[in-house]
């Protein structure tokens, strides 16, 4: 059972890393499209209360990690990615309701 928990934690860390990388890639894409600097896009997202939308688009990269783990029969790892995706979704929902 302990080994299974480690696998879930590894999957959660992968899910967290893919969310961060996906968010960064989305910000780079938007900055390229708007011909603006990355810092300007980040400031706009933070000041305009659009950061939750940016994180949601960044979380889309979790699909690749989730289905990749399922393809190689790593269900415990996929469970960790799913947990991070759900937690991110709840955090975005709370942010949208409070902002």
PDB file of C-alpha atoms in Angstrom:
ATOM      1  CA  UNK A   1       0.000   0.000   0.000  1.00  0.00           C
ATOM      2  CA  UNK A   2       2.862   2.380   0.764  1.00  0.00           C
ATOM      3  CA  UNK A   3       4.336   1.862  -2.686  1.00  0.00           C
ATOM      4  CA  UNK A   4       0.967   2.749  -4.228  1.00  0.00           C
ATOM      5  CA  UNK A   5       0.865   6.048  -2.297  1.00  0.00           C
ATOM      6  CA  UNK A   6       4.317   6.946  -3.621  1.00  0.00           C
ATOM      7  CA  UNK A   7       3.080   6.361  -7.150  1.00  0.00           C
ATOM      8  CA  UNK A   8       0.110   8.678  -6.573  1.00  0.00           C
ATOM      9  CA  UNK A   9       2.443  11.357  -5.193  1.00  0.00           C
ATOM     10  CA  UNK A  10       4.727  11.001  -8.222  1.00  0.00           C
ATOM     11  CA  UNK A  11       1.690  11.363 -10.480  1.00  0.00           C
ATOM     12  CA  UNK A  12       0.592  14.446  -8.541  1.00  0.00           C
ATOM     13  CA  UNK A  13       4.037  15.990  -8.966  1.00  0.00           C
ATOM     14  CA  UNK A  14       3.923  15.248 -12.692  1.00  0.00           C
ATOM     15  CA  UNK A  15       0.465  16.833 -12.842  1.00  0.00           C
ATOM     16  CA  UNK A  16       1.704  19.915 -11.019  1.00  0.00           C
ATOM     17  CA  UNK A  17       4.734  20.219 -13.307  1.00  0.00           C
ATOM     18  CA  UNK A  18       2.645  19.803 -16.460  1.00  0.00           C
ATOM     19  CA  UNK A  19       0.247  22.490 -15.210  1.00  0.00           C
ATOM     20  CA  UNK A  20       3.127  24.894 -14.638  1.00  0.00           C
ATOM     21  CA  UNK A  21       4.727  24.100 -17.999  1.00  0.00           C
ATOM     22  CA  UNK A  22       1.377  24.323 -19.793  1.00  0.00           C
ATOM     23  CA  UNK A  23       0.614  27.686 -18.210  1.00  0.00           C
ATOM     24  CA  UNK A  24       4.039  28.973 -19.202  1.00  0.00           C
ATOM     25  CA  UNK A  25       3.621  27.711 -22.779  1.00  0.00           C
ATOM     26  CA  UNK A  26       0.198  29.343 -23.001  1.00  0.00           C
ATOM     27  CA  UNK A  27       1.631  32.653 -21.789  1.00  0.00           C
ATOM     28  CA  UNK A  28       4.399  32.405 -24.384  1.00  0.00           C
ATOM     29  CA  UNK A  29       1.801  31.691 -27.088  1.00  0.00           C
ATOM     30  CA  UNK A  30      -0.336  34.671 -26.071  1.00  0.00           C
ATOM     31  CA  UNK A  31       2.678  36.972 -25.856  1.00  0.00           C
ATOM     32  CA  UNK A  32       3.711  35.887 -29.366  1.00  0.00           C
ATOM     33  CA  UNK A  33       0.196  36.446 -30.738  1.00  0.00           C
ATOM     34  CA  UNK A  34      -0.102  39.899 -29.180  1.00  0.00           C
ATOM     35  CA  UNK A  35       3.479  40.821 -30.008  1.00  0.00           C
ATOM     36  CA  UNK A  36       4.043  41.709 -26.362  1.00  0.00           C
ATOM     37  CA  UNK A  37       6.565  40.723 -23.750  1.00  0.00           C
ATOM     38  CA  UNK A  38       5.952  37.801 -21.432  1.00  0.00           C
ATOM     39  CA  UNK A  39       5.982  40.148 -18.443  1.00  0.00           C
ATOM     40  CA  UNK A  40       3.334  42.387 -19.996  1.00  0.00           C
ATOM     41  CA  UNK A  41       1.049  39.423 -20.636  1.00  0.00           C
ATOM     42  CA  UNK A  42       1.608  38.163 -17.078  1.00  0.00           C
ATOM     43  CA  UNK A  43       0.810  41.613 -15.634  1.00  0.00           C
ATOM     44  CA  UNK A  44      -2.332  41.821 -17.760  1.00  0.00           C
ATOM     45  CA  UNK A  45      -3.469  38.396 -16.575  1.00  0.00           C
ATOM     46  CA  UNK A  46      -2.824  39.242 -12.925  1.00  0.00           C
ATOM     47  CA  UNK A  47      -4.353  42.731 -12.985  1.00  0.00           C
ATOM     48  CA  UNK A  48      -7.283  41.801 -15.184  1.00  0.00           C
ATOM     49  CA  UNK A  49      -8.291  38.808 -13.031  1.00  0.00           C
ATOM     50  CA  UNK A  50      -7.661  36.526 -15.998  1.00  0.00           C
ATOM     51  CA  UNK A  51      -5.104  34.340 -14.243  1.00  0.00           C
ATOM     52  CA  UNK A  52      -7.665  31.607 -13.625  1.00  0.00           C
ATOM     53  CA  UNK A  53      -8.365  31.363 -17.353  1.00  0.00           C
ATOM     54  CA  UNK A  54      -4.641  31.172 -18.063  1.00  0.00           C
ATOM     55  CA  UNK A  55      -4.240  28.343 -15.537  1.00  0.00           C
ATOM     56  CA  UNK A  56      -7.182  26.457 -17.035  1.00  0.00           C
ATOM     57  CA  UNK A  57      -5.588  26.567 -20.477  1.00  0.00           C
ATOM     58  CA  UNK A  58      -2.304  25.482 -18.922  1.00  0.00           C
ATOM     59  CA  UNK A  59      -3.982  22.543 -17.243  1.00  0.00           C
ATOM     60  CA  UNK A  60      -4.929  21.133 -20.639  1.00  0.00           C
ATOM     61  CA  UNK A  61      -1.440  19.627 -20.820  1.00  0.00           C
ATOM     62  CA  UNK A  62      -2.480  17.303 -17.979  1.00  0.00           C
ATOM     63  CA  UNK A  63      -4.567  15.345 -20.481  1.00  0.00           C
ATOM     64  CA  UNK A  64      -1.401  14.172 -22.204  1.00  0.00           C
ATOM     65  CA  UNK A  65       0.155  13.086 -18.905  1.00  0.00           C
ATOM     66  CA  UNK A  66      -3.045  11.383 -17.746  1.00  0.00           C
ATOM     67  CA  UNK A  67      -3.632   9.392 -20.919  1.00  0.00           C
ATOM     68  CA  UNK A  68       0.082   8.690 -21.260  1.00  0.00           C
ATOM     69  CA  UNK A  69       0.092   7.049 -17.835  1.00  0.00           C
ATOM     70  CA  UNK A  70      -3.032   5.084 -18.697  1.00  0.00           C
ATOM     71  CA  UNK A  71      -1.486   3.895 -21.955  1.00  0.00           C
ATOM     72  CA  UNK A  72       1.437   2.377 -20.069  1.00  0.00           C
ATOM     73  CA  UNK A  73      -0.792   0.887 -17.330  1.00  0.00           C
ATOM     74  CA  UNK A  74       0.322   3.317 -14.615  1.00  0.00           C
ATOM     75  CA  UNK A  75      -3.109   3.818 -13.055  1.00  0.00           C
ATOM     76  CA  UNK A  76      -1.739   5.071  -9.723  1.00  0.00           C
ATOM     77  CA  UNK A  77       0.308   7.747 -11.462  1.00  0.00           C
ATOM     78  CA  UNK A  78      -2.737   8.758 -13.514  1.00  0.00           C
ATOM     79  CA  UNK A  79      -4.731   9.032 -10.296  1.00  0.00           C
ATOM     80  CA  UNK A  80      -2.224  11.608  -9.007  1.00  0.00           C
ATOM     81  CA  UNK A  81      -2.521  13.662 -12.189  1.00  0.00           C
ATOM     82  CA  UNK A  82      -6.304  13.519 -11.912  1.00  0.00           C
ATOM     83  CA  UNK A  83      -6.184  14.693  -8.291  1.00  0.00           C
ATOM     84  CA  UNK A  84      -4.087  17.733  -9.229  1.00  0.00           C
ATOM     85  CA  UNK A  85      -6.421  18.508 -12.134  1.00  0.00           C
ATOM     86  CA  UNK A  86      -9.461  18.391  -9.853  1.00  0.00           C
ATOM     87  CA  UNK A  87      -7.757  20.523  -7.184  1.00  0.00           C
ATOM     88  CA  UNK A  88      -6.776  23.065  -9.838  1.00  0.00           C
ATOM     89  CA  UNK A  89     -10.340  23.124 -11.133  1.00  0.00           C
ATOM     90  CA  UNK A  90     -11.743  23.715  -7.649  1.00  0.00           C
ATOM     91  CA  UNK A  91      -9.183  26.484  -7.017  1.00  0.00           C
ATOM     92  CA  UNK A  92     -10.128  28.178 -10.301  1.00  0.00           C
ATOM     93  CA  UNK A  93     -13.826  27.880  -9.457  1.00  0.00           C
ATOM     94  CA  UNK A  94     -13.280  29.467  -6.045  1.00  0.00           C
ATOM     95  CA  UNK A  95     -11.200  32.228  -7.624  1.00  0.00           C
ATOM     96  CA  UNK A  96     -13.904  32.928 -10.214  1.00  0.00           C
ATOM     97  CA  UNK A  97     -16.611  33.040  -7.537  1.00  0.00           C
ATOM     98  CA  UNK A  98     -14.669  35.343  -5.227  1.00  0.00           C
ATOM     99  CA  UNK A  99     -13.182  37.673  -7.853  1.00  0.00           C
TER     100      UNK A  99
END
